[in-house]
C-alpha cells in the first residue's frame, strides 16, 4: 500500500514530539535519536497495518514506547546513570540560571517512577489527551490521571516549588509542573 503525502507529512511532523518523549524515557539524546530512528523504521515497515484516519501520533508513540521497553529488557545488565552523576562529571555546569533550572528539572524528572514520568511527558509535554495517553500506555484513563497528578505533585516537591510558583519562562514548562491552568 503506497503511503499518502498527507501521512508522510504527519509522520515527519511527529518527529520532534517523538524525540522529546524518547529523551524523557532514555535520559540521553544519543539513545533517544536511536530510539526514534528505530521507531520510524518499524512504523515505515508496518505502515500497511496503520488505518488512515486513526491517530497516527498515538500509533507512533505506542511503537516508540514498546521499542523502549524492549530495549530496556535487552539491556538488563547495563549500568544506568539515572541520577546523572557520571554525566555531570563529563560536562561543565551551565552558568545561566535557565540552564540550571532545566538541569534541576531534568534531574527531578529522572527521579520520578517511570510510569509517572511517562504519563506526565505524554500529557504535559507532548500534548496528548488523557484518553490518548491511556491508549498509548495500555491502561485506564483514571490511571493516567492519577499518575500525572502524582508526578506533578512529586516534581513540585523535588523542585521545592510553592503552589503559586511557576517553573521556567515558557508556558509548556508551567503546564508540565502545574497542569493546564498554570501559566
mmCIF file of C-alpha atoms in Angstrom:
data_model
loop_
_atom_site.group_PDB
_atom_site.id
_atom_site.type_symbol
_atom_site.label_atom_id
_atom_site.label_comp_id
_atom_site.label_asym_id
_atom_site.label_seq_id
_atom_site.Cartn_x
_atom_site.Cartn_y
_atom_site.Cartn_z
ATOM 1 C CA UNK A 1 0.000 0.000 0.000
ATOM 2 C CA UNK A 2 1.536 3.330 -1.004
ATOM 3 C CA UNK A 3 1.811 5.951 1.731
ATOM 4 C CA UNK A 4 -0.093 9.159 1.035
ATOM 5 C CA UNK A 5 1.645 12.533 1.061
ATOM 6 C CA UNK A 6 -0.551 13.631 3.985
ATOM 7 C CA UNK A 7 0.538 10.625 6.056
ATOM 8 C CA UNK A 8 4.162 11.266 5.156
ATOM 9 C CA UNK A 9 3.830 14.892 6.286
ATOM 10 C CA UNK A 10 2.110 13.854 9.518
ATOM 11 C CA UNK A 11 4.885 11.339 10.166
ATOM 12 C CA UNK A 12 7.561 13.988 9.664
ATOM 13 C CA UNK A 13 5.674 16.486 11.830
ATOM 14 C CA UNK A 14 5.600 13.930 14.675
ATOM 15 C CA UNK A 15 9.375 13.500 14.836
ATOM 16 C CA UNK A 16 10.121 16.391 17.270
ATOM 17 C CA UNK A 17 7.477 15.118 19.712
ATOM 18 C CA UNK A 18 8.729 11.552 19.366
ATOM 19 C CA UNK A 19 12.251 12.741 20.075
ATOM 20 C CA UNK A 20 11.184 14.717 23.143
ATOM 21 C CA UNK A 21 9.350 11.680 24.504
ATOM 22 C CA UNK A 22 12.330 9.444 23.723
ATOM 23 C CA UNK A 23 14.705 11.810 25.546
ATOM 24 C CA UNK A 24 12.417 11.742 28.583
ATOM 25 C CA UNK A 25 12.455 7.949 28.559
ATOM 26 C CA UNK A 26 16.142 7.425 27.783
ATOM 27 C CA UNK A 27 17.735 10.397 29.515
ATOM 28 C CA UNK A 28 20.233 10.584 26.668
ATOM 29 C CA UNK A 29 19.838 12.415 23.383
ATOM 30 C CA UNK A 30 22.026 9.924 21.535
ATOM 31 C CA UNK A 31 19.974 6.945 22.715
ATOM 32 C CA UNK A 32 16.781 8.907 22.072
ATOM 33 C CA UNK A 33 17.827 9.569 18.479
ATOM 34 C CA UNK A 34 18.475 5.848 18.006
ATOM 35 C CA UNK A 35 15.104 5.035 19.566
ATOM 36 C CA UNK A 36 13.280 7.469 17.289
ATOM 37 C CA UNK A 37 15.099 6.092 14.253
ATOM 38 C CA UNK A 38 14.161 2.535 15.220
ATOM 39 C CA UNK A 39 10.547 3.649 15.788
ATOM 40 C CA UNK A 40 10.358 5.284 12.368
ATOM 41 C CA UNK A 41 11.862 2.255 10.666
ATOM 42 C CA UNK A 42 9.354 -0.056 12.353
ATOM 43 C CA UNK A 43 6.460 2.276 11.556
ATOM 44 C CA UNK A 44 7.504 2.564 7.922
ATOM 45 C CA UNK A 45 7.842 -1.207 7.615
ATOM 46 C CA UNK A 46 4.367 -1.696 9.107
ATOM 47 C CA UNK A 47 2.562 1.237 7.503
ATOM 48 C CA UNK A 48 0.267 -1.228 5.766
ATOM 49 C CA UNK A 49 -1.182 -2.099 9.210
ATOM 50 C CA UNK A 50 -1.962 1.537 10.026
ATOM 51 C CA UNK A 51 -5.536 2.574 9.336
ATOM 52 C CA UNK A 52 -5.603 6.003 7.740
ATOM 53 C CA UNK A 53 -7.934 8.324 9.615
ATOM 54 C CA UNK A 54 -6.916 6.986 13.044
ATOM 55 C CA UNK A 55 -4.457 8.715 15.378
ATOM 56 C CA UNK A 56 -1.023 8.456 13.742
ATOM 57 C CA UNK A 57 0.751 10.177 16.664
ATOM 58 C CA UNK A 58 -0.687 7.715 19.179
ATOM 59 C CA UNK A 59 0.329 4.813 16.920
ATOM 60 C CA UNK A 60 3.894 6.150 16.636
ATOM 61 C CA UNK A 61 4.174 6.855 20.373
ATOM 62 C CA UNK A 62 2.980 3.317 21.121
ATOM 63 C CA UNK A 63 5.645 1.877 18.815
ATOM 64 C CA UNK A 64 8.297 4.084 20.458
ATOM 65 C CA UNK A 65 7.194 3.121 23.969
ATOM 66 C CA UNK A 66 7.133 -0.594 23.147
ATOM 67 C CA UNK A 67 10.550 -0.379 21.497
ATOM 68 C CA UNK A 68 11.958 1.448 24.535
ATOM 69 C CA UNK A 69 10.747 -1.240 26.928
ATOM 70 C CA UNK A 70 12.063 -3.959 24.609
ATOM 71 C CA UNK A 71 15.481 -2.293 24.689
ATOM 72 C CA UNK A 72 15.337 -1.959 28.488
ATOM 73 C CA UNK A 73 14.674 -5.679 28.827
ATOM 74 C CA UNK A 74 17.599 -6.425 26.487
ATOM 75 C CA UNK A 75 19.930 -4.184 28.488
ATOM 76 C CA UNK A 76 19.080 -5.746 31.840
ATOM 77 C CA UNK A 77 22.706 -5.734 32.927
ATOM 78 C CA UNK A 78 23.658 -2.295 31.665
ATOM 79 C CA UNK A 79 24.655 0.225 34.321
ATOM 80 C CA UNK A 80 22.350 3.246 34.301
ATOM 81 C CA UNK A 81 23.244 6.794 35.175
ATOM 82 C CA UNK A 82 19.721 7.834 36.199
ATOM 83 C CA UNK A 83 20.955 10.405 38.704
ATOM 84 C CA UNK A 84 23.305 11.897 36.138
ATOM 85 C CA UNK A 85 26.368 11.633 38.424
ATOM 86 C CA UNK A 86 28.642 10.283 35.713
ATOM 87 C CA UNK A 87 27.259 12.627 33.068
ATOM 88 C CA UNK A 88 27.697 15.608 35.399
ATOM 89 C CA UNK A 89 31.424 14.874 35.619
ATOM 90 C CA UNK A 90 31.721 14.883 31.827
ATOM 91 C CA UNK A 91 30.329 18.357 31.204
ATOM 92 C CA UNK A 92 30.803 21.733 32.783
ATOM 93 C CA UNK A 93 27.809 23.112 34.608
ATOM 94 C CA UNK A 94 25.952 25.910 32.780
ATOM 95 C CA UNK A 95 26.403 29.430 34.075
ATOM 96 C CA UNK A 96 22.983 30.823 33.171
ATOM 97 C CA UNK A 97 20.014 30.409 35.508
ATOM 98 C CA UNK A 98 17.715 28.939 32.876
ATOM 99 C CA UNK A 99 20.220 26.191 32.199
ATOM 100 C CA UNK A 100 20.414 25.484 35.916
ATOM 101 C CA UNK A 101 16.616 25.367 36.143
ATOM 102 C CA UNK A 102 16.475 22.967 33.218
ATOM 103 C CA UNK A 103 19.146 20.755 34.767
ATOM 104 C CA UNK A 104 17.245 20.703 38.072
ATOM 105 C CA UNK A 105 14.035 19.903 36.211
ATOM 106 C CA UNK A 106 15.650 17.031 34.300
ATOM 107 C CA UNK A 107 17.160 15.606 37.480
ATOM 108 C CA UNK A 108 13.833 15.813 39.280
ATOM 109 C CA UNK A 109 12.052 14.287 36.286
ATOM 110 C CA UNK A 110 14.534 11.395 36.285
ATOM 111 C CA UNK A 111 13.688 10.683 39.941
ATOM 112 C CA UNK A 112 10.020 10.094 39.168
ATOM 113 C CA UNK A 113 8.869 6.500 38.747
ATOM 114 C CA UNK A 114 8.934 5.543 35.068
ATOM 115 C CA UNK A 115 5.157 5.201 34.772
ATOM 116 C CA UNK A 116 4.563 8.657 36.271
ATOM 117 C CA UNK A 117 7.292 10.286 34.152
ATOM 118 C CA UNK A 118 5.904 8.672 31.027
ATOM 119 C CA UNK A 119 2.332 9.834 31.750
ATOM 120 C CA UNK A 120 3.481 13.360 32.587
ATOM 121 C CA UNK A 121 5.508 13.677 29.384
ATOM 122 C CA UNK A 122 2.687 12.335 27.228
ATOM 123 C CA UNK A 123 0.019 14.623 28.724
ATOM 124 C CA UNK A 124 2.032 17.647 29.840
ATOM 125 C CA UNK A 125 4.734 17.957 27.219
ATOM 126 C CA UNK A 126 3.556 16.027 24.170
ATOM 127 C CA UNK A 127 0.019 17.360 24.225
ATOM 128 C CA UNK A 128 -1.833 14.063 24.275
ATOM 129 C CA UNK A 129 -5.226 13.925 25.950
ATOM 130 C CA UNK A 130 -5.620 11.658 28.957
ATOM 131 C CA UNK A 131 -7.550 9.255 26.751
ATOM 132 C CA UNK A 132 -4.809 9.132 24.113
ATOM 133 C CA UNK A 133 -2.111 8.689 26.777
ATOM 134 C CA UNK A 134 -4.135 5.854 28.328
ATOM 135 C CA UNK A 135 -4.336 4.175 24.928
ATOM 136 C CA UNK A 136 -0.583 4.539 24.393
ATOM 137 C CA UNK A 137 0.208 3.188 27.870
ATOM 138 C CA UNK A 138 -2.452 0.490 27.598
ATOM 139 C CA UNK A 139 -4.154 1.401 30.884
ATOM 140 C CA UNK A 140 -7.293 3.114 32.168
ATOM 141 C CA UNK A 141 -7.823 6.871 31.811
ATOM 142 C CA UNK A 142 -8.120 7.176 35.596
ATOM 143 C CA UNK A 143 -4.723 5.534 35.973
ATOM 144 C CA UNK A 144 -3.156 8.136 33.659
ATOM 145 C CA UNK A 145 -4.848 10.980 35.544
ATOM 146 C CA UNK A 146 -3.586 9.594 38.822
ATOM 147 C CA UNK A 147 -0.045 9.150 37.504
ATOM 148 C CA UNK A 148 0.044 12.690 36.105
ATOM 149 C CA UNK A 149 -1.288 14.150 39.351
ATOM 150 C CA UNK A 150 1.207 12.233 41.487
ATOM 151 C CA UNK A 151 4.039 13.122 39.102
ATOM 152 C CA UNK A 152 3.217 16.842 39.206
ATOM 153 C CA UNK A 153 2.972 16.802 42.986
ATOM 154 C CA UNK A 154 6.259 14.913 43.381
ATOM 155 C CA UNK A 155 8.009 17.090 40.805
ATOM 156 C CA UNK A 156 6.920 20.225 42.660
ATOM 157 C CA UNK A 157 8.237 18.712 45.912
ATOM 158 C CA UNK A 158 11.584 17.776 44.354
ATOM 159 C CA UNK A 159 11.953 21.266 42.890
ATOM 160 C CA UNK A 160 10.855 22.908 46.164
ATOM 161 C CA UNK A 161 8.125 24.866 44.404
ATOM 162 C CA UNK A 162 5.282 26.596 46.180
ATOM 163 C CA UNK A 163 1.831 26.143 44.627
ATOM 164 C CA UNK A 164 1.881 29.791 43.497
ATOM 165 C CA UNK A 165 5.302 29.480 41.829
ATOM 166 C CA UNK A 166 5.812 28.838 38.141
ATOM 167 C CA UNK A 167 8.671 26.911 36.581
ATOM 168 C CA UNK A 168 10.610 28.203 33.637
ATOM 169 C CA UNK A 169 9.845 31.056 31.336
ATOM 170 C CA UNK A 170 7.649 29.231 28.864
ATOM 171 C CA UNK A 171 4.022 28.097 29.193
ATOM 172 C CA UNK A 172 4.919 24.486 28.347
ATOM 173 C CA UNK A 173 7.108 24.136 31.450
ATOM 174 C CA UNK A 174 4.375 25.652 33.599
ATOM 175 C CA UNK A 175 1.839 23.222 32.104
ATOM 176 C CA UNK A 176 4.027 20.203 32.855
ATOM 177 C CA UNK A 177 4.509 21.188 36.506
ATOM 178 C CA UNK A 178 1.181 22.805 37.325
ATOM 179 C CA UNK A 179 -1.390 21.432 34.919
ATOM 180 C CA UNK A 180 -3.366 23.111 32.158
ATOM 181 C CA UNK A 181 -4.433 26.073 34.321
ATOM 182 C CA UNK A 182 -0.851 27.022 35.226
ATOM 183 C CA UNK A 183 0.924 29.803 33.480
#
